Coordinates of C-alpha atoms and ligand atoms in Angstrom, one line a residue:
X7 CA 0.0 0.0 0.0
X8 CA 1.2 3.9 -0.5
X9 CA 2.2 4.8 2.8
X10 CA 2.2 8.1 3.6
X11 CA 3.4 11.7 2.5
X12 CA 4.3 15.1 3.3
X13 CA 1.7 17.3 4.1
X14 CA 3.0 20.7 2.6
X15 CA 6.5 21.5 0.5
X16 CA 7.6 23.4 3.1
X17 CA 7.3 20.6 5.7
X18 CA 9.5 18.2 3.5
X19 CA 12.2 20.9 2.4
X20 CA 12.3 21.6 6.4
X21 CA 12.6 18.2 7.2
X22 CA 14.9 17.5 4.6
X23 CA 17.3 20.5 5.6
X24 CA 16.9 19.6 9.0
X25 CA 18.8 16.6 7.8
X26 CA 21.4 18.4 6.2
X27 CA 22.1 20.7 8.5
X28 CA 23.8 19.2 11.6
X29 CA 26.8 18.4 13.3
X30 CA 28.6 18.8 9.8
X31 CA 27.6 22.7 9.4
X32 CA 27.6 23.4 13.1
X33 CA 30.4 21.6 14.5
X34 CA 32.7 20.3 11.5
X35 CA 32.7 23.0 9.2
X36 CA 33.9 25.6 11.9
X37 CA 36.9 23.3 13.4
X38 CA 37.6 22.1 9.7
X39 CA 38.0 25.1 8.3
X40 CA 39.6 26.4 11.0
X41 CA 42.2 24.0 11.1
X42 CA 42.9 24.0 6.7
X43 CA 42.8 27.5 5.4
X44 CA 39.8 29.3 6.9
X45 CA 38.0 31.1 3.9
X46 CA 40.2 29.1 0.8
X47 CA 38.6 25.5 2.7
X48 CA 34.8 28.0 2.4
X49 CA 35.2 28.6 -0.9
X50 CA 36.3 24.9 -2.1
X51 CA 33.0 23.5 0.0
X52 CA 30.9 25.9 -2.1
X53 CA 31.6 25.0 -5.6
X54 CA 31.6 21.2 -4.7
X55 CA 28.3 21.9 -2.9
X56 CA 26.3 23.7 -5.8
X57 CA 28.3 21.9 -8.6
X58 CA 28.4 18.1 -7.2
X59 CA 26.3 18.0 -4.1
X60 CA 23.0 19.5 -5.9
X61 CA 23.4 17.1 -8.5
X62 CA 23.9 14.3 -6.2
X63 CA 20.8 15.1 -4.3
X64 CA 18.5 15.3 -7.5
X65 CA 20.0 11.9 -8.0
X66 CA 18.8 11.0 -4.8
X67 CA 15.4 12.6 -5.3
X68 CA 14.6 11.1 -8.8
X69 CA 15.1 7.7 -7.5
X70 CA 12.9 7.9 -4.6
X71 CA 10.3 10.0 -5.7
X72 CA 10.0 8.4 -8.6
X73 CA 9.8 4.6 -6.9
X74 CA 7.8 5.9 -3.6
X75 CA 9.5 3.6 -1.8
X76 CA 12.3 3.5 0.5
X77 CA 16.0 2.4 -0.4
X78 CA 16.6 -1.4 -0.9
X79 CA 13.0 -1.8 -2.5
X80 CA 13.5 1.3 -4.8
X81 CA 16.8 -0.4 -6.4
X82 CA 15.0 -3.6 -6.8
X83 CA 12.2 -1.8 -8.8
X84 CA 14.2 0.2 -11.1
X85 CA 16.5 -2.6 -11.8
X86 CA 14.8 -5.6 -10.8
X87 CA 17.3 -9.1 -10.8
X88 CA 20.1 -7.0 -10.1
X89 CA 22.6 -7.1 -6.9
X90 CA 22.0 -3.1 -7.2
X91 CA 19.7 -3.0 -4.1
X92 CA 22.6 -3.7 -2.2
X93 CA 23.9 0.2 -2.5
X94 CA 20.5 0.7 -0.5
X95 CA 21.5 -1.9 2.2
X96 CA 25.3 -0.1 2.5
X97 CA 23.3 2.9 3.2
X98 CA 21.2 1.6 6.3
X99 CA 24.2 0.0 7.8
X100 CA 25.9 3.3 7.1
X101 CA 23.1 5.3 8.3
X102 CA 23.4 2.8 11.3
X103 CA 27.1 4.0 12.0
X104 CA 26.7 7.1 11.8
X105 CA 23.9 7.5 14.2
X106 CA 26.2 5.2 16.5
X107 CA 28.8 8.2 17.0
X108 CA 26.2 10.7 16.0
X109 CA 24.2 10.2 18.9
X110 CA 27.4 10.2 21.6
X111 CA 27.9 13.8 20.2
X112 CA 23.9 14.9 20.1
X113 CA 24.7 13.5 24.0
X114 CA 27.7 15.9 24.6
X115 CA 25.2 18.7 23.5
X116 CA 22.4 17.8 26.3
X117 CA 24.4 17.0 29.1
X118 CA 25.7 20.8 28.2
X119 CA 22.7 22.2 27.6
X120 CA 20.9 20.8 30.8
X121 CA 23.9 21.9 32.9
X122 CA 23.9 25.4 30.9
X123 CA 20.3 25.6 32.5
X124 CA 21.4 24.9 36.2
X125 CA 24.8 26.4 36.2
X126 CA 26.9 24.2 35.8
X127 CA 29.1 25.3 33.4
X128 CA 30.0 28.2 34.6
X129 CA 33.1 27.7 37.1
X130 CA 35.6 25.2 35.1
X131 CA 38.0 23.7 37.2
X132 CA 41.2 25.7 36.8
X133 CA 39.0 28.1 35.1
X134 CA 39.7 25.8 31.5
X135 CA 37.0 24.6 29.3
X136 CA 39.3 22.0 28.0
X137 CA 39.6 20.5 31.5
X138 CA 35.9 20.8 32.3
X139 CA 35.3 19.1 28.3
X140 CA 37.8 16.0 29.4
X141 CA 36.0 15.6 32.7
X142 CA 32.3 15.6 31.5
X143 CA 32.7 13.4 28.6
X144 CA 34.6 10.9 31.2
X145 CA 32.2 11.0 33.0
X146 CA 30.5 7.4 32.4
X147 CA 27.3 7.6 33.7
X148 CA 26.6 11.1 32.9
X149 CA 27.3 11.0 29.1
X150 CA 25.7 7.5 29.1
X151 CA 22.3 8.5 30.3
X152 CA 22.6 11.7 28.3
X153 CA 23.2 9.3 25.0
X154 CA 21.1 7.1 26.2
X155 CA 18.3 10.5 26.1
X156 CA 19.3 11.8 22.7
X157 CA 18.4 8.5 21.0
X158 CA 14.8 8.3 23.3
X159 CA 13.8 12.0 21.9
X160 CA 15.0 10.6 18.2
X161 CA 12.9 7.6 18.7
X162 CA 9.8 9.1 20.3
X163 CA 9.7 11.5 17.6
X164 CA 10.2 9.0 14.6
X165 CA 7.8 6.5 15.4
X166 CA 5.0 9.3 15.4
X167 CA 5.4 9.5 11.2
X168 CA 5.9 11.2 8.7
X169 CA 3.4 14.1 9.4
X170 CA 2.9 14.0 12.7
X171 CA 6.7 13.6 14.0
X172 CA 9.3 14.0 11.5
X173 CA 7.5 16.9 9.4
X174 CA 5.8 18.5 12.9
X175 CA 9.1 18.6 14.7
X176 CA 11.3 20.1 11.8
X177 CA 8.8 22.7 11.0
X178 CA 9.0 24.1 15.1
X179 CA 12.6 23.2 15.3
X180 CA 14.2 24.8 12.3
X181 CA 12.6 28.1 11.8
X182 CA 13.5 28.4 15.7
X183 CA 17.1 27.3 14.8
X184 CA 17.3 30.0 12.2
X185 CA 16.0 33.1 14.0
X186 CA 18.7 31.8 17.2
X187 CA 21.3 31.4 14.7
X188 CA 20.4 35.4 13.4
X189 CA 20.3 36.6 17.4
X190 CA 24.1 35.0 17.8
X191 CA 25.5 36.8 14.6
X192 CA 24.6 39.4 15.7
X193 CA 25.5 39.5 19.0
X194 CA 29.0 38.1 17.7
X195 CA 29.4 40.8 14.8
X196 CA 29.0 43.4 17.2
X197 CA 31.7 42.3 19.4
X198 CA 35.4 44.0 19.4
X199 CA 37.5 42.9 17.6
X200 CA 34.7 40.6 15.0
X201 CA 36.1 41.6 11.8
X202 CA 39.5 39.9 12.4
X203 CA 37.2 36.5 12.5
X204 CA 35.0 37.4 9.3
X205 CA 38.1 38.0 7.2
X206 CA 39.8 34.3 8.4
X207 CA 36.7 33.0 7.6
X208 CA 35.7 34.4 4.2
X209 CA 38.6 35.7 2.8
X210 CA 40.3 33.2 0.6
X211 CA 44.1 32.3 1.3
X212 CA 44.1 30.1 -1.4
X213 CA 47.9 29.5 -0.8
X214 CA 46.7 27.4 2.0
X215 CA 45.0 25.2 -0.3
X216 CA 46.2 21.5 -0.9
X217 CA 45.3 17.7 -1.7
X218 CA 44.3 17.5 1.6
X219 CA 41.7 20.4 1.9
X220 CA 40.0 19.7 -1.3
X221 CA 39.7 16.4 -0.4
X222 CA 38.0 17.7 3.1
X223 CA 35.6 19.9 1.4
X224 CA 34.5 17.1 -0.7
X225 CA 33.9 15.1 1.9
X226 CA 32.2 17.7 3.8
X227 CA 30.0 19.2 0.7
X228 CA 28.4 15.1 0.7
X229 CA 28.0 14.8 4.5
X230 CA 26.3 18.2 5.4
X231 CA 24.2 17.1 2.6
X232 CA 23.5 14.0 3.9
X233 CA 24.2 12.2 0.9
X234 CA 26.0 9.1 -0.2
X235 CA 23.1 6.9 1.6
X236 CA 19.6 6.8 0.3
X237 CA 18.5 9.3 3.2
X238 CA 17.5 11.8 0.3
X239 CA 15.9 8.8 -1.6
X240 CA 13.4 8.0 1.3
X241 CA 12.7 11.1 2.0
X242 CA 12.2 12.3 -1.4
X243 CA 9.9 8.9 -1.3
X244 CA 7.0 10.9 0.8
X245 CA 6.9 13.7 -1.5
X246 CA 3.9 14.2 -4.1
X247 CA 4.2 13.8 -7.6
X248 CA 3.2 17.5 -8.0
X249 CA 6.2 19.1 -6.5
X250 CA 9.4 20.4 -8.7
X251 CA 12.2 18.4 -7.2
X252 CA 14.7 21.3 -8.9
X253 CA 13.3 23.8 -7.1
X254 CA 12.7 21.9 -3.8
X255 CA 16.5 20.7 -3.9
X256 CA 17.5 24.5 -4.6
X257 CA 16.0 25.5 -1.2
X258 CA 17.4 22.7 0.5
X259 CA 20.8 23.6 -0.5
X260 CA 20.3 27.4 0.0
X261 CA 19.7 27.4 3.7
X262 CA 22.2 24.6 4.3
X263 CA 24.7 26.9 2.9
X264 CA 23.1 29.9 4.3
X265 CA 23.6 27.9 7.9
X266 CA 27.2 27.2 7.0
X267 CA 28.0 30.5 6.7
X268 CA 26.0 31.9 9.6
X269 CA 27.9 29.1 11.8
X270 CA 31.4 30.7 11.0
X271 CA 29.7 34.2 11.1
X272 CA 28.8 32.8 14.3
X273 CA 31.9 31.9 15.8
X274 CA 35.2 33.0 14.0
X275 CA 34.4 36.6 15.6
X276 CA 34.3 35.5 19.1
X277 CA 37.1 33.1 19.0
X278 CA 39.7 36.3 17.3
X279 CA 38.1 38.9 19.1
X280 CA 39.3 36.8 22.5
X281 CA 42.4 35.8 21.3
X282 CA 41.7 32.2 21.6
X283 CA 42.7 30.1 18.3
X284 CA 40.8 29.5 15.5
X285 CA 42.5 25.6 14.8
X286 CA 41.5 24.0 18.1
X287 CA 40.1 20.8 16.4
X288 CA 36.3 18.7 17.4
X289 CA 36.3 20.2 20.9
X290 CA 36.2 23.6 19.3
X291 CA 32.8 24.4 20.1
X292 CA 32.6 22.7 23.7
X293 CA 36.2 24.5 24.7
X294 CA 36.5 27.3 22.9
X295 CA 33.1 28.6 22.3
X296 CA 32.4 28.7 26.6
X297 CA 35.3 30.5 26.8
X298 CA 34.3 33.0 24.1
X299 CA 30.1 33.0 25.9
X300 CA 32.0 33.2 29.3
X301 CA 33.8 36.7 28.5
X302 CA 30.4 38.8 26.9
X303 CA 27.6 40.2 28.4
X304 CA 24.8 37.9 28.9
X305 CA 27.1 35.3 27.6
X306 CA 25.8 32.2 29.7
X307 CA 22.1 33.1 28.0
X308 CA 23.7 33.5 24.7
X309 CA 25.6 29.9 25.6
X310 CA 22.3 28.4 26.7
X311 CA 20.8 29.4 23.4
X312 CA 23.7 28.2 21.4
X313 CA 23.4 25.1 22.7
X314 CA 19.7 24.7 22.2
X315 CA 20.0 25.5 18.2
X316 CA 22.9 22.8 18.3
X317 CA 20.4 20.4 19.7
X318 CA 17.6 20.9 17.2
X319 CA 20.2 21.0 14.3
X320 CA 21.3 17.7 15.7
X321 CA 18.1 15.9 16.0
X322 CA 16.4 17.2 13.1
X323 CA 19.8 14.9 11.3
X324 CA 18.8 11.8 13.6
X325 CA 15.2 11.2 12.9
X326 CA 16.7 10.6 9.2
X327 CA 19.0 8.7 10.1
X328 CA 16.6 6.7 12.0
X329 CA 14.0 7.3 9.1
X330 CA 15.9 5.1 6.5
X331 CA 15.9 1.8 8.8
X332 CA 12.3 2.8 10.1
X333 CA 11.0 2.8 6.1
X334 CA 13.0 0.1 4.9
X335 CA 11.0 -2.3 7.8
X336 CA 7.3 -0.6 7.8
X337 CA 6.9 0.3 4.7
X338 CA 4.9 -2.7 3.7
X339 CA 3.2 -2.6 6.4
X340 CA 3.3 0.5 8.6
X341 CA 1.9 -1.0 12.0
X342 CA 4.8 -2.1 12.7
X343 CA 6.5 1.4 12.3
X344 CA 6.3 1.8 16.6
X345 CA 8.3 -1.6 17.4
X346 CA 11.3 -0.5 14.1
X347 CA 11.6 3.2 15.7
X348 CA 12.6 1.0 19.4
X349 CA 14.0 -1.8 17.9
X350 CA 16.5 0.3 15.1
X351 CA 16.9 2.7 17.7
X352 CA 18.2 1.1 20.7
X353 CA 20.3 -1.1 18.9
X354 CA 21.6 1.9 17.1
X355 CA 22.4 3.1 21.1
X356 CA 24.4 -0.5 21.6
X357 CA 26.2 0.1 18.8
X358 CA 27.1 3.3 20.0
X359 CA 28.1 3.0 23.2
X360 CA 32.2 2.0 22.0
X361 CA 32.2 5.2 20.8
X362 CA 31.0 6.7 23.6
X363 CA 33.2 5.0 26.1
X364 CA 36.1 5.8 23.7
X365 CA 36.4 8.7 26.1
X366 CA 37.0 7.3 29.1
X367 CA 37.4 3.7 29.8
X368 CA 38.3 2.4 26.3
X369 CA 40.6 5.4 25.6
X370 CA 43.7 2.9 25.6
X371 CA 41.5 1.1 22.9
X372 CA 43.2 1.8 19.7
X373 CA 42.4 0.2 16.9
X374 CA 44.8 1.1 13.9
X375 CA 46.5 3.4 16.0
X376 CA 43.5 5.5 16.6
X377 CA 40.2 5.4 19.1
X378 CA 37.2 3.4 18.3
X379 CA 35.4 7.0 17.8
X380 CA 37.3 8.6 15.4
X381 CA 37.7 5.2 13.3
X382 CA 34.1 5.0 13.0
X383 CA 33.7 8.7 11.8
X384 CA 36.8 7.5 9.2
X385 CA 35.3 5.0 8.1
X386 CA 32.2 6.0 7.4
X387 CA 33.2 9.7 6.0
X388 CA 36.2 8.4 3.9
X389 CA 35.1 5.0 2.6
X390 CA 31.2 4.2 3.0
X391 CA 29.8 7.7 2.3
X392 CA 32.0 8.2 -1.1
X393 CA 31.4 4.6 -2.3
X394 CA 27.7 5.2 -1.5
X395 CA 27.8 8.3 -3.4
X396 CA 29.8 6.4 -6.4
X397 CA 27.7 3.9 -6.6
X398 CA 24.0 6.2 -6.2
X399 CA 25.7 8.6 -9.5
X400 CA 26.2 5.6 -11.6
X401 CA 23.1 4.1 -10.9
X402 CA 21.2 6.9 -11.6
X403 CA 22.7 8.3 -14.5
X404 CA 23.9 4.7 -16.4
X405 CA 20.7 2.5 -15.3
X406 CA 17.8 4.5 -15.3
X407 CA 16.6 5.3 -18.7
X408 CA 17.0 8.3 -20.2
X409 CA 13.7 9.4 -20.8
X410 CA 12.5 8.6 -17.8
X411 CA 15.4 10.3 -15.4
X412 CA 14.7 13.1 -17.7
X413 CA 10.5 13.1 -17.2
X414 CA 11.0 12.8 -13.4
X415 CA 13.6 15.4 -12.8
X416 CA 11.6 18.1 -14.5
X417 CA 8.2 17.1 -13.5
X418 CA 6.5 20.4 -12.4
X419 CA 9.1 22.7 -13.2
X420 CA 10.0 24.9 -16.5
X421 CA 13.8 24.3 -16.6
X422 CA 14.1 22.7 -20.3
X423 CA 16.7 20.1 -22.3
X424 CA 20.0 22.3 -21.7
X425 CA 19.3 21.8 -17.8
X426 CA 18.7 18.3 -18.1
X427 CA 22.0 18.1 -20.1
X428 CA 24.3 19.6 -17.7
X429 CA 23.0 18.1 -14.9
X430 CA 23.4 14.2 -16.4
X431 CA 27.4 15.5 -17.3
X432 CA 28.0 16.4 -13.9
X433 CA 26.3 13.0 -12.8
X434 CA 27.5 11.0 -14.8
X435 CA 30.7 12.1 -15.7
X436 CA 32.0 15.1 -13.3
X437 CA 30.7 13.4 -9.7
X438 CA 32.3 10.3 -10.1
X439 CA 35.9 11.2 -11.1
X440 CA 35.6 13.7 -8.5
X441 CA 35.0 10.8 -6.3
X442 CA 37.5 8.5 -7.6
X443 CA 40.2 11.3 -7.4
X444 CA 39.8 11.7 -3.9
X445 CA 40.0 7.9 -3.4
X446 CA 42.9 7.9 -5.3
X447 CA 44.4 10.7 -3.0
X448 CA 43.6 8.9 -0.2
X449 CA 45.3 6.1 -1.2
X450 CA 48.5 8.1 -1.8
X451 CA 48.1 7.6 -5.7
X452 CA 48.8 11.5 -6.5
Ligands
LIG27 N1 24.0 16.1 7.2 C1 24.1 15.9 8.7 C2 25.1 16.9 9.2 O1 25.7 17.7 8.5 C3 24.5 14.5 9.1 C4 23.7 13.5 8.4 C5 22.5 13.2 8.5 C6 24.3 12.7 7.4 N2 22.2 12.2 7.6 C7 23.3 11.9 6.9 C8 25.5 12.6 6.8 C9 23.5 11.0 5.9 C10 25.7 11.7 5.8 C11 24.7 10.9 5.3 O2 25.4 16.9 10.3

């Protein structure tokens, strides 16, 4: 049976850029950029995002919305008796991973926010955020319950549905994440001292740009897009047949850029205007950013706020990460949607809790010379997301037929043929040599 859809546009672009925008804008952009070139790194992650990434995600969208169905089921329609639905069973175990470390973080962020709300965050011991950082995410029992939490919120609100969770939440959540986001620029631009950060952050040193950082901004333009595992495919799955995928994909992509650049808008200034440095790494925002709150007026409110947007950027990503394995099990039959959202969730928390403990008891762990955490993220952003998003540009633009790729991406919209042809070059030919160049480099090839 046709399960069910979106009830507005708006709620599914919401929805869908409450995917995109996450931990990747918020957290990773900043401390990447920060650490390879500031504005050059900005500048890279924009061309791949409007050249590669948009195309990737119509990809994504022409599959699903035209199959209405959700990942594996979707390959096996459009090319039935072929081992092609496995790219859609690599993306739920993907999807599964990166929940796993994805949720420890989203945990970081409560455990902060709820002790940003009764004070405790104010007095660091030695007066160093990086100390009080260390301790809390040590702290077993703490950052175990607060995980533990994240993934119950993600749950509760996934197994309500399409309309009445996924859609309902995103469409309180992110308008309240933008108009935070535009109180913290401010508050941030007017500081002493701000312009020092705007000019690291958007003026290009493109001297500073290497192998290294294209490869990054790559990476980055397909994970704050969420692409590379069919998330885009089931989502796009719940939309009507009357809405113009070109145009819903452009809004996608404009706010998640628009929140990219708010985010270092947000906190390049406070981190020059304090002297503190811009290339401090993950912990950026939990070390750097207190310190930066602790020194302005009002800045445990401002903190407190900050912390709240991070959450709701953060859980908007979750429920579709959860979605895909919730979809890929209900979908035939959508009564058992409740028991999927507990079942895929909790073990999503099991899976997770490696990661979490990474921090504390298993820190001596090392597994290729590295932390169970960090080899997860590695794994999954280096190898699984780029072979995903190989495989989901071939597919589309070598096995679905021509005319019918061609009927579905311009269904409702007035773009013509000359569209159409660009878009299947930089499909078919641009995204994946992209994406086998930056293999290549990885491997140490060039
Ligand atoms: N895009 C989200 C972020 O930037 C993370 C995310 C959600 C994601 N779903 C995904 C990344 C699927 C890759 C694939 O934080």
């Amino acid at each position: 049976m046709a399960g069910e859809q979106w009830k507005s546009k708006i709620g599914f672009i919401l929805a869908a850029a409450g995917s995109a925008i996450g931990l990747g804008a918020v957290w990773k952009l900043p401390y990447v950029a920060g650490t390879s070139g500031g504005g050059a790194f900005f500048l890279v992650f924009l061309v791949f995002t409007l050249l590669l990434g948009t195309s990737l995600l119509l990809a994504e969208f022409v599959i699903g919305r035209k199959t209405q169905k959700p990942p594996i089921q979707a390959y096996k329609e459009l090319a039935p008796g072929t081992p092609w639905y496995w790219v859609g069973i690599l993306g739920i175990i993907s999807s599964c991973l990166i929940l796993s470390f994805y949720a420890v973080v989203g945990g970081w962020i409560l455990t902060y926010f709820i002790r940003s709300l009764t004070g405790g965050l104010t007095d660091p011991p030695e007066g160093n955020y990086g100390i009080l950082f260390e301790s809390i995410i040590s702290n077993h029992w703490e950052v175990g319950a607060a995980h533990l939490g994240f993934i119950v919120i993600t749950i509760l609100i996934v197994q309500g549905g399409i309309q009445k969770g996924i859609e309902r939440a995103s469409s309180i959540m992110m308008p309240a994440l933008f108009i935070i986001f535009i109180v913290l620029v401010v508050r941030s631009l007017t500081l002493d001292g701000a312009m020092e950060g705007v000019r690291f952050f958007l003026q290009p040193d493109l001297d500073s740009l290497d192998g290294q950082t294209i490869l990054f901004a790559l990476g980055q333009a397909f994970f704050s897009l969420s692409l590379g595992v069919s998330i885009m495919v089931t989502y796009s799955s719940y939309l009507s047949k009357k809405e113009s995928l070109v145009r819903s994909a452009s809004s996608i992509v404009g706010l998640s850029i628009l929140i990219a650049f708010l985010s270092g808008l947000a906190i390049f200034p406070g981190v020059f205007a304090f002297d503190l440095e811009p290339n401090e790494g993950p912990s950026l925002i939990f070390t750097v950013l207190p310190a930066v709150f602790n020194e302005m007026a009002l800045g445990s409110l401002f903190f407190t706020l900050f912390l709240l947007l991070l959450l709701f950027a953060t859980l908007t990503s979750a429920f579709s990460l959860l979605e895909i394995v919730v979809s890929s099990v209900s979908h035939s039959n959508p009564g058992r949607r409740r028991i999927a959202a507990w079942a895929g969730g909790l073990g999503i928390f099991i899976l997770g809790i490696p990661s979490n403990l990474s921090y504390g008891l298993l820190s001596e762990w090392l597994i290729f010379g590295d932390i169970f955490f960090n080899q997860i993220d590695f794994l999954v952003s280096n190898i699984l997301l780029p072979v995903g998003a190989l495989c989901i540009a071939v597919f589309a633009s070598y096995f679905i037929k021509r005319s019918e790729l061609r009927e579905e991406l311009l269904r409702g919209s007035s773009l013509g043929s000359g569209f159409f042809s660009t878009w299947l070059v930089l499909i078919r030919y641009i995204t994946p040599l992209a994406i086998i160049a930056a293999f290549l480099h990885v491997l140490g090839v060039w």
